[in-house]
PDB file of C-alpha atoms in Angstrom:
ATOM      1  CA  MET A  27      31.718  -2.117  18.895  1.00 81.00           C
ATOM      2  CA  PRO A  28      31.850  -2.570  15.097  1.00 84.00           C
ATOM      3  CA  ASP A  29      29.782  -0.118  13.073  1.00 93.00           C
ATOM      4  CA  ASP A  30      27.450  -2.555  11.332  1.00 94.00           C
ATOM      5  CA  LEU A  31      25.735   0.098   9.223  1.00 94.00           C
ATOM      6  CA  LEU A  32      29.041   1.430   7.925  1.00 95.00           C
ATOM      7  CA  GLN A  33      30.145  -2.086   7.015  1.00 95.00           C
ATOM      8  CA  ARG A  34      26.921  -2.620   5.069  1.00 94.00           C
ATOM      9  CA  LEU A  35      27.428   0.633   3.169  1.00 95.00           C
ATOM     10  CA  GLN A  36      30.967  -0.395   2.288  1.00 95.00           C
ATOM     11  CA  ARG A  37      29.817  -3.821   1.096  1.00 95.00           C
ATOM     12  CA  PHE A  38      27.176  -2.206  -1.092  1.00 94.00           C
ATOM     13  CA  HIS A  39      29.770   0.006  -2.753  1.00 95.00           C
ATOM     14  CA  THR A  40      32.303  -2.745  -3.312  1.00 96.00           C
ATOM     15  CA  ASP A  41      30.095  -5.809  -3.885  1.00 95.00           C
ATOM     16  CA  ALA A  42      26.528  -4.928  -4.896  1.00 91.00           C
ATOM     17  CA  PHE A  43      26.818  -1.649  -6.796  1.00 94.00           C
ATOM     18  CA  PRO A  44      29.304  -2.868  -9.445  1.00 95.00           C
ATOM     19  CA  GLN A  45      26.747  -5.473 -10.562  1.00 92.00           C
ATOM     20  CA  HIS A  46      24.215  -2.730 -11.319  1.00 91.00           C
ATOM     21  CA  ARG A  47      26.514   0.150 -12.249  1.00 94.00           C
ATOM     22  CA  SER A  48      25.417   0.434 -15.883  1.00 94.00           C
ATOM     23  CA  HIS A  49      21.738   0.233 -14.952  1.00 94.00           C
ATOM     24  CA  PHE A  50      22.061   3.003 -12.372  1.00 93.00           C
ATOM     25  CA  ARG A  51      23.920   5.090 -14.947  1.00 94.00           C
ATOM     26  CA  LEU A  52      21.023   4.635 -17.339  1.00 94.00           C
ATOM     27  CA  LEU A  53      18.532   5.610 -14.636  1.00 95.00           C
ATOM     28  CA  VAL A  54      20.519   8.800 -14.051  1.00 95.00           C
ATOM     29  CA  ASP A  55      20.890   9.683 -17.727  1.00 95.00           C
ATOM     30  CA  ASP A  56      17.317   8.851 -18.775  1.00 94.00           C
ATOM     31  CA  GLY A  57      15.578   9.476 -15.466  1.00 93.00           C
ATOM     32  CA  GLN A  58      13.235   7.174 -13.614  1.00 95.00           C
ATOM     33  CA  HIS A  59      10.184   5.676 -15.288  1.00 96.00           C
ATOM     34  CA  PRO A  60       8.550   3.360 -12.754  1.00 97.00           C
ATOM     35  CA  LEU A  61       5.213   1.882 -13.769  1.00 97.00           C
ATOM     36  CA  THR A  62       4.052   1.165 -10.216  1.00 98.00           C
ATOM     37  CA  LEU A  63       3.418   3.307  -7.161  1.00 98.00           C
ATOM     38  CA  PHE A  64       3.705   0.978  -4.166  1.00 98.00           C
ATOM     39  CA  ILE A  65       2.097   2.248  -0.963  1.00 98.00           C
ATOM     40  CA  GLY A  66       3.156  -0.106   1.797  1.00 98.00           C
ATOM     41  CA  CYS A  67       3.306  -0.279   5.563  1.00 98.00           C
ATOM     42  CA  SER A  68       6.570   0.749   7.203  1.00 97.00           C
ATOM     43  CA  ASP A  69       6.813  -2.646   8.900  1.00 97.00           C
ATOM     44  CA  SER A  70      10.343  -4.014   8.503  1.00 97.00           C
ATOM     45  CA  ARG A  71       9.006  -7.443   7.508  1.00 97.00           C
ATOM     46  CA  LEU A  72       7.432  -6.065   4.347  1.00 97.00           C
ATOM     47  CA  VAL A  73      10.087  -5.876   1.618  1.00 96.00           C
ATOM     48  CA  PRO A  74       8.504  -4.607  -1.633  1.00 97.00           C
ATOM     49  CA  TYR A  75      11.447  -5.379  -3.915  1.00 95.00           C
ATOM     50  CA  LEU A  76      11.712  -8.919  -2.567  1.00 95.00           C
ATOM     51  CA  LEU A  77       7.942  -9.386  -2.753  1.00 95.00           C
ATOM     52  CA  THR A  78       7.579  -8.245  -6.361  1.00 96.00           C
ATOM     53  CA  GLY A  79      10.956  -9.238  -7.767  1.00 95.00           C
ATOM     54  CA  ALA A  80      11.448  -5.645  -8.913  1.00 95.00           C
ATOM     55  CA  GLY A  81      14.799  -4.037  -9.586  1.00 93.00           C
ATOM     56  CA  PRO A  82      16.096  -0.475  -9.324  1.00 94.00           C
ATOM     57  CA  GLY A  83      13.832   2.045 -11.028  1.00 95.00           C
ATOM     58  CA  GLU A  84      10.737  -0.194 -11.162  1.00 97.00           C
ATOM     59  CA  LEU A  85       8.865   0.873  -8.018  1.00 98.00           C
ATOM     60  CA  PHE A  86       8.031   4.337  -6.712  1.00 98.00           C
ATOM     61  CA  LEU A  87       7.784   3.626  -3.000  1.00 98.00           C
ATOM     62  CA  VAL A  88       5.734   5.208  -0.221  1.00 97.00           C
ATOM     63  CA  ARG A  89       6.011   3.687   3.247  1.00 97.00           C
ATOM     64  CA  ASN A  90       4.030   4.775   6.272  1.00 97.00           C
ATOM     65  CA  VAL A  91       2.388   3.330   9.374  1.00 97.00           C
ATOM     66  CA  GLY A  92      -0.431   1.069   8.209  1.00 97.00           C
ATOM     67  CA  ALA A  93      -0.090   1.842   4.465  1.00 98.00           C
ATOM     68  CA  PHE A  94      -2.720   4.550   4.900  1.00 97.00           C
ATOM     69  CA  VAL A  95      -3.775   7.150   2.332  1.00 96.00           C
ATOM     70  CA  PRO A  96      -4.586  10.644   3.662  1.00 95.00           C
ATOM     71  CA  PRO A  97      -7.576  12.544   2.258  1.00 93.00           C
ATOM     72  CA  HIS A  98      -6.964  14.656  -0.818  1.00 92.00           C
ATOM     73  CA  ASP A  99      -8.570  17.724   0.763  1.00 85.00           C
ATOM     74  CA  GLN A 100      -5.637  18.040   3.221  1.00 73.00           C
ATOM     75  CA  SER A 101      -8.011  17.865   6.184  1.00 68.00           C
ATOM     76  CA  GLN A 102      -5.262  15.997   8.033  1.00 64.00           C
ATOM     77  CA  GLY A 103      -2.666  18.670   7.281  1.00 71.00           C
ATOM     78  CA  PHE A 104       0.497  18.414   5.186  1.00 70.00           C
ATOM     79  CA  HIS A 105       1.652  14.944   4.336  1.00 86.00           C
ATOM     80  CA  GLY A 106       4.271  13.394   2.105  1.00 92.00           C
ATOM     81  CA  THR A 107       2.070  10.454   1.115  1.00 95.00           C
ATOM     82  CA  ALA A 108      -0.435  12.737  -0.634  1.00 95.00           C
ATOM     83  CA  ALA A 109       2.405  14.564  -2.373  1.00 95.00           C
ATOM     84  CA  ALA A 110       3.930  11.263  -3.503  1.00 97.00           C
ATOM     85  CA  ILE A 111       0.612  10.104  -4.965  1.00 97.00           C
ATOM     86  CA  GLU A 112       0.268  13.317  -6.946  1.00 97.00           C
ATOM     87  CA  PHE A 113       3.882  13.165  -8.141  1.00 97.00           C
ATOM     88  CA  ALA A 114       3.631   9.515  -9.165  1.00 98.00           C
ATOM     89  CA  VAL A 115       0.419  10.036 -11.126  1.00 98.00           C
ATOM     90  CA  LEU A 116       1.025  13.469 -12.643  1.00 98.00           C
ATOM     91  CA  ASN A 117       4.790  13.510 -13.155  1.00 98.00           C
ATOM     92  CA  LEU A 118       5.789   9.865 -13.452  1.00 98.00           C
ATOM     93  CA  GLN A 119       2.489   8.761 -15.010  1.00 98.00           C
ATOM     94  CA  VAL A 120       2.496   5.395 -13.283  1.00 98.00           C
ATOM     95  CA  GLN A 121       0.101   2.777 -14.620  1.00 97.00           C
ATOM     96  CA  ARG A 122      -0.568   0.985 -11.342  1.00 97.00           C
ATOM     97  CA  ILE A 123      -1.038   1.885  -7.685  1.00 98.00           C
ATOM     98  CA  VAL A 124      -0.650  -0.916  -5.165  1.00 98.00           C
ATOM     99  CA  VAL A 125      -1.788  -0.556  -1.553  1.00 98.00           C
ATOM    100  CA  CYS A 126      -0.158  -3.347   0.446  1.00 98.00           C
ATOM    101  CA  GLY A 127      -1.100  -4.217   3.998  1.00 98.00           C
ATOM    102  CA  HIS A 128       0.097  -7.287   5.880  1.00 98.00           C
ATOM    103  CA  SER A 129      -0.594  -9.741   8.669  1.00 98.00           C
ATOM    104  CA  HIS A 130       0.285  -8.941  12.279  1.00 97.00           C
ATOM    105  CA  CYS A 131       0.162  -5.204  11.556  1.00 97.00           C
ATOM    106  CA  GLY A 132       0.865  -3.082  14.616  1.00 96.00           C
ATOM    107  CA  ALA A 133      -1.076  -0.147  13.221  1.00 97.00           C
ATOM    108  CA  ILE A 134      -4.222  -2.239  12.832  1.00 97.00           C
ATOM    109  CA  ARG A 135      -3.889  -3.706  16.314  1.00 96.00           C
ATOM    110  CA  ALA A 136      -3.486  -0.166  17.657  1.00 96.00           C
ATOM    111  CA  LEU A 137      -6.967   0.663  16.333  1.00 96.00           C
ATOM    112  CA  TYR A 138      -8.306  -1.565  19.112  1.00 95.00           C
ATOM    113  CA  GLY A 139      -6.003  -0.359  21.869  1.00 91.00           C
ATOM    114  CA  ASP A 140      -4.487   2.673  23.492  1.00 86.00           C
ATOM    115  CA  VAL A 141      -1.810   4.855  21.958  1.00 91.00           C
ATOM    116  CA  PRO A 142       0.804   6.433  24.245  1.00 92.00           C
ATOM    117  CA  ALA A 143      -0.166   9.980  25.230  1.00 93.00           C
ATOM    118  CA  GLU A 144       3.099  11.293  23.783  1.00 96.00           C
ATOM    119  CA  ALA A 145       2.298   9.858  20.334  1.00 95.00           C
ATOM    120  CA  LYS A 146      -0.052  12.631  19.228  1.00 93.00           C
ATOM    121  CA  ASN A 147       0.859  12.326  15.553  1.00 93.00           C
ATOM    122  CA  LEU A 148       0.398   8.564  15.649  1.00 95.00           C
ATOM    123  CA  ALA A 149      -3.020   8.860  17.278  1.00 94.00           C
ATOM    124  CA  GLN A 150      -4.203  11.252  14.581  1.00 93.00           C
ATOM    125  CA  TRP A 151      -2.703   9.158  11.787  1.00 94.00           C
ATOM    126  CA  LEU A 152      -4.455   5.997  12.956  1.00 96.00           C
ATOM    127  CA  GLU A 153      -7.800   7.687  12.377  1.00 94.00           C
ATOM    128  CA  LEU A 154      -7.194   7.064   8.671  1.00 95.00           C
ATOM    129  CA  GLY A 155      -7.865   3.398   9.378  1.00 96.00           C
ATOM    130  CA  ARG A 156     -10.648   3.822  11.923  1.00 95.00           C
ATOM    131  CA  GLU A 157     -13.473   2.941   9.509  1.00 96.00           C
ATOM    132  CA  ALA A 158     -11.926  -0.480   8.980  1.00 96.00           C
ATOM    133  CA  ALA A 159     -12.251  -1.453  12.650  1.00 96.00           C
ATOM    134  CA  LEU A 160     -14.962  -3.953  13.565  1.00 95.00           C
ATOM    135  CA  PRO A 161     -17.394  -3.595  16.500  1.00 92.00           C
ATOM    136  CA  VAL A 162     -16.230  -6.646  18.438  1.00 86.00           C
ATOM    137  CA  ALA A 163     -15.850  -7.411  22.120  1.00 74.00           C
ATOM    138  CA  GLU A 164     -13.055  -9.939  21.729  1.00 83.00           C
ATOM    139  CA  LEU A 165      -9.955  -9.317  19.627  1.00 88.00           C
ATOM    140  CA  GLY A 166      -8.727 -12.417  17.846  1.00 92.00           C
ATOM    141  CA  LEU A 167      -6.531 -13.204  14.863  1.00 93.00           C
ATOM    142  CA  ASP A 168      -9.542 -13.477  12.561  1.00 94.00           C
ATOM    143  CA  VAL A 169     -10.743 -10.006  13.547  1.00 96.00           C
ATOM    144  CA  LEU A 170      -7.291  -8.538  13.000  1.00 96.00           C
ATOM    145  CA  ARG A 171      -6.950 -10.263   9.613  1.00 96.00           C
ATOM    146  CA  ARG A 172     -10.316  -8.958   8.457  1.00 96.00           C
ATOM    147  CA  THR A 173      -9.491  -5.462   9.708  1.00 97.00           C
ATOM    148  CA  GLU A 174      -6.139  -5.470   7.915  1.00 98.00           C
ATOM    149  CA  GLN A 175      -7.875  -6.323   4.667  1.00 97.00           C
ATOM    150  CA  ARG A 176     -10.735  -3.890   5.222  1.00 97.00           C
ATOM    151  CA  ALA A 177      -8.126  -1.167   5.778  1.00 97.00           C
ATOM    152  CA  VAL A 178      -6.540  -1.895   2.391  1.00 97.00           C
ATOM    153  CA  VAL A 179      -9.903  -1.534   0.650  1.00 96.00           C
ATOM    154  CA  LEU A 180     -10.570   1.691   2.569  1.00 96.00           C
ATOM    155  CA  GLN A 181      -7.332   3.207   1.250  1.00 96.00           C
ATOM    156  CA  LEU A 182      -8.200   2.184  -2.315  1.00 96.00           C
ATOM    157  CA  GLU A 183     -11.536   3.939  -1.960  1.00 95.00           C
ATOM    158  CA  ARG A 184      -9.817   7.036  -0.604  1.00 95.00           C
ATOM    159  CA  LEU A 185      -7.449   7.041  -3.569  1.00 96.00           C
ATOM    160  CA  MET A 186     -10.474   7.515  -5.810  1.00 95.00           C
ATOM    161  CA  ASP A 187     -11.055  10.890  -4.138  1.00 95.00           C
ATOM    162  CA  TYR A 188      -7.842  12.162  -5.744  1.00 96.00           C
ATOM    163  CA  PRO A 189      -9.051  13.850  -8.965  1.00 96.00           C
ATOM    164  CA  MET A 190      -6.017  12.814 -10.992  1.00 97.00           C
ATOM    165  CA  VAL A 191      -6.443   9.201  -9.845  1.00 97.00           C
ATOM    166  CA  ARG A 192     -10.174   9.050 -10.558  1.00 95.00           C
ATOM    167  CA  GLN A 193      -9.739  10.629 -13.983  1.00 96.00           C
ATOM    168  CA  ARG A 194      -7.152   8.071 -15.041  1.00 96.00           C
ATOM    169  CA  VAL A 195      -8.950   5.096 -13.530  1.00 95.00           C
ATOM    170  CA  GLU A 196     -12.114   6.069 -15.392  1.00 93.00           C
ATOM    171  CA  ALA A 197     -10.076   6.504 -18.580  1.00 93.00           C
ATOM    172  CA  GLY A 198      -8.544   3.059 -18.158  1.00 92.00           C
ATOM    173  CA  THR A 199      -4.937   4.298 -17.969  1.00 95.00           C
ATOM    174  CA  LEU A 200      -4.451   3.629 -14.250  1.00 96.00           C
ATOM    175  CA  ALA A 201      -5.275   0.497 -12.241  1.00 95.00           C
ATOM    176  CA  LEU A 202      -5.648   0.179  -8.464  1.00 97.00           C
ATOM    177  CA  HIS A 203      -4.556  -2.991  -6.675  1.00 97.00           C
ATOM    178  CA  GLY A 204      -5.129  -3.999  -3.057  1.00 97.00           C
ATOM    179  CA  TRP A 205      -2.797  -6.576  -1.517  1.00 97.00           C
ATOM    180  CA  HIS A 206      -2.584  -8.266   1.863  1.00 98.00           C
ATOM    181  CA  TYR A 207       0.729  -9.983   2.550  1.00 98.00           C
ATOM    182  CA  VAL A 208       0.556 -12.917   4.963  1.00 97.00           C
ATOM    183  CA  ILE A 209       4.078 -12.868   6.351  1.00 97.00           C
ATOM    184  CA  GLU A 210       4.117 -16.353   7.853  1.00 96.00           C
ATOM    185  CA  ASP A 211       2.885 -17.982   4.632  1.00 95.00           C
ATOM    186  CA  GLY A 212       4.850 -15.916   2.110  1.00 95.00           C
ATOM    187  CA  GLU A 213       1.572 -15.427   0.265  1.00 96.00           C
ATOM    188  CA  VAL A 214       0.013 -12.238  -1.075  1.00 97.00           C
ATOM    189  CA  HIS A 215      -3.782 -12.137  -1.179  1.00 97.00           C
ATOM    190  CA  VAL A 216      -5.112  -9.786  -3.854  1.00 97.00           C
ATOM    191  CA  PHE A 217      -8.423  -7.956  -3.674  1.00 96.00           C
ATOM    192  CA  ASP A 218     -10.849  -8.934  -6.426  1.00 93.00           C
ATOM    193  CA  VAL A 219     -13.765  -6.513  -6.569  1.00 89.00           C
ATOM    194  CA  GLN A 220     -15.846  -8.953  -8.616  1.00 86.00           C
ATOM    195  CA  ARG A 221     -15.506 -11.671  -5.989  1.00 86.00           C
ATOM    196  CA  GLY A 222     -15.829  -9.160  -3.175  1.00 87.00           C
ATOM    197  CA  GLY A 223     -12.835 -10.372  -1.222  1.00 93.00           C
ATOM    198  CA  PHE A 224      -9.167 -11.251  -1.068  1.00 96.00           C
ATOM    199  CA  VAL A 225      -7.890 -14.221  -3.053  1.00 95.00           C
ATOM    200  CA  PRO A 226      -4.479 -15.922  -2.634  1.00 96.00           C
ATOM    201  CA  ALA A 227      -2.265 -14.927  -5.550  1.00 95.00           C
ATOM    202  CA  ALA A 228      -1.697 -18.610  -6.309  1.00 93.00           C
ATOM    203  CA  GLN A 229      -5.434 -18.949  -7.007  1.00 93.00           C
ATOM    204  CA  ALA A 230      -6.031 -15.542  -8.618  1.00 93.00           C
ATOM    205  CA  ASP A 231      -6.361 -14.694 -12.291  1.00 90.00           C
ATOM    206  CA  ASN A 232      -5.259 -11.073 -11.870  1.00 89.00           C
ATOM    207  CA  ALA A 233      -3.082  -8.934  -9.601  1.00 91.00           C
ATOM    208  CA  GLY A 234      -6.101  -7.340  -7.947  1.00 88.00           C
ATOM    209  CA  THR A 235      -8.911  -5.137  -9.202  1.00 84.00           C
ATOM    210  CA  GLY A 236     -10.690  -2.113  -7.788  1.00 76.00           C
ATOM    211  CA  PRO A 237     -12.575  -1.143  -5.914  1.00 71.00           C
ATOM    212  CA  TYR A 238     -14.157   0.968  -8.597  1.00 70.00           C
ATOM    213  CA  VAL A 239     -17.856   1.485  -9.198  1.00 54.00           C
ATOM    214  CA  PRO A 240     -18.789   4.487 -11.393  1.00 54.00           C
ATOM    215  CA  HIS A 241     -20.905   7.005  -9.498  1.00 46.00           C
ATOM    216  CA  GLU A 242     -21.703  10.685  -9.516  1.00 48.00           C
ATOM    217  CA  PRO A 243     -19.332  12.844  -7.419  1.00 47.00           C
ATOM    218  CA  ASN A 244     -21.992  13.669  -4.816  1.00 49.00           C
ATOM    219  CA  GLU A 245     -23.386  10.172  -4.558  1.00 46.00           C
ATOM    220  CA  PRO A 246     -22.129   7.843  -1.799  1.00 43.00           C
ATOM    221  CA  ARG A 247     -20.194   4.789  -2.869  1.00 44.00           C
ATOM    222  CA  ALA A 248     -21.826   1.423  -2.596  1.00 41.00           C
ATOM    223  CA  PRO A 249     -20.056  -0.547   0.148  1.00 42.00           C
ATOM    224  CA  VAL A 250     -17.685  -3.267  -0.985  1.00 45.00           C
ATOM    225  CA  LEU A 251     -18.895  -6.528   0.509  1.00 35.00           C
ATOM    226  CA  CYS A 252     -17.436  -9.995   0.389  1.00 41.00           C
ATOM    227  CA  THR A 253     -19.687 -12.619  -1.141  1.00 32.00           C
ATOM    228  CA  ASP A 254     -17.116 -15.332  -1.846  1.00 36.00           C
ATOM    229  CA  GLU A 255     -16.924 -17.771   1.060  1.00 37.00           C
ATOM    230  CA  GLU A 256     -13.646 -19.122  -0.277  1.00 37.00           C
ATOM    231  CA  SER A 257     -11.963 -15.757   0.275  1.00 40.00           C
ATOM    232  CA  THR A 258     -11.532 -13.934   3.557  1.00 40.00           C
ATOM    233  CA  ARG A 259     -14.708 -12.077   4.369  1.00 42.00           C
ATOM    234  CA  LEU A 260     -14.502  -8.333   4.798  1.00 60.00           C
TER     235      LEU A 260
END
């Protein structure tokens, strides 16, 4: 059987790379300076570079099951996502963090079902999205869509527990964006904290805001609720 992966590697070297050779050389000589940390689900249908029109060196990417953010206190153990957040903010000094979920997410559906007994790491990881699940008896597309979006907001809130993130958000040098990509429509819905819900990018006036409400460290956050009937209710 032909080695499809090898053929793709060879085509990249002979066809694609020459078109970007000078740019890659610059990225090596000057280093990387991405402005955006993109935390996205590992789902193969989510293609960040295609979605954003970004080129090499523009996105610092983190992919994991569900686009989840682990707690800063390491209560879930070692994890590369937490390290990547710290590196992107402290070393690369990114100006934006995007958390991007999507429709038909297997991780979100798994919150309502059983996980194979052998998948111990997966079962523990899914707990990072547990608060987004809804107390429903019947699982439909609307419930899954709302849960997917609630999970994005939950990760944005958890990002604010990272001291270096909170400090920069409060200083106005770092912005948080929550996105929900509807695969079948080719449309990204962005979370607008002022409207309390997700708005199709075609109808939005910004790339997503929040959630961010100033509060004392020991005070609980006010819940983010959706009040705009035109957007998907959380």
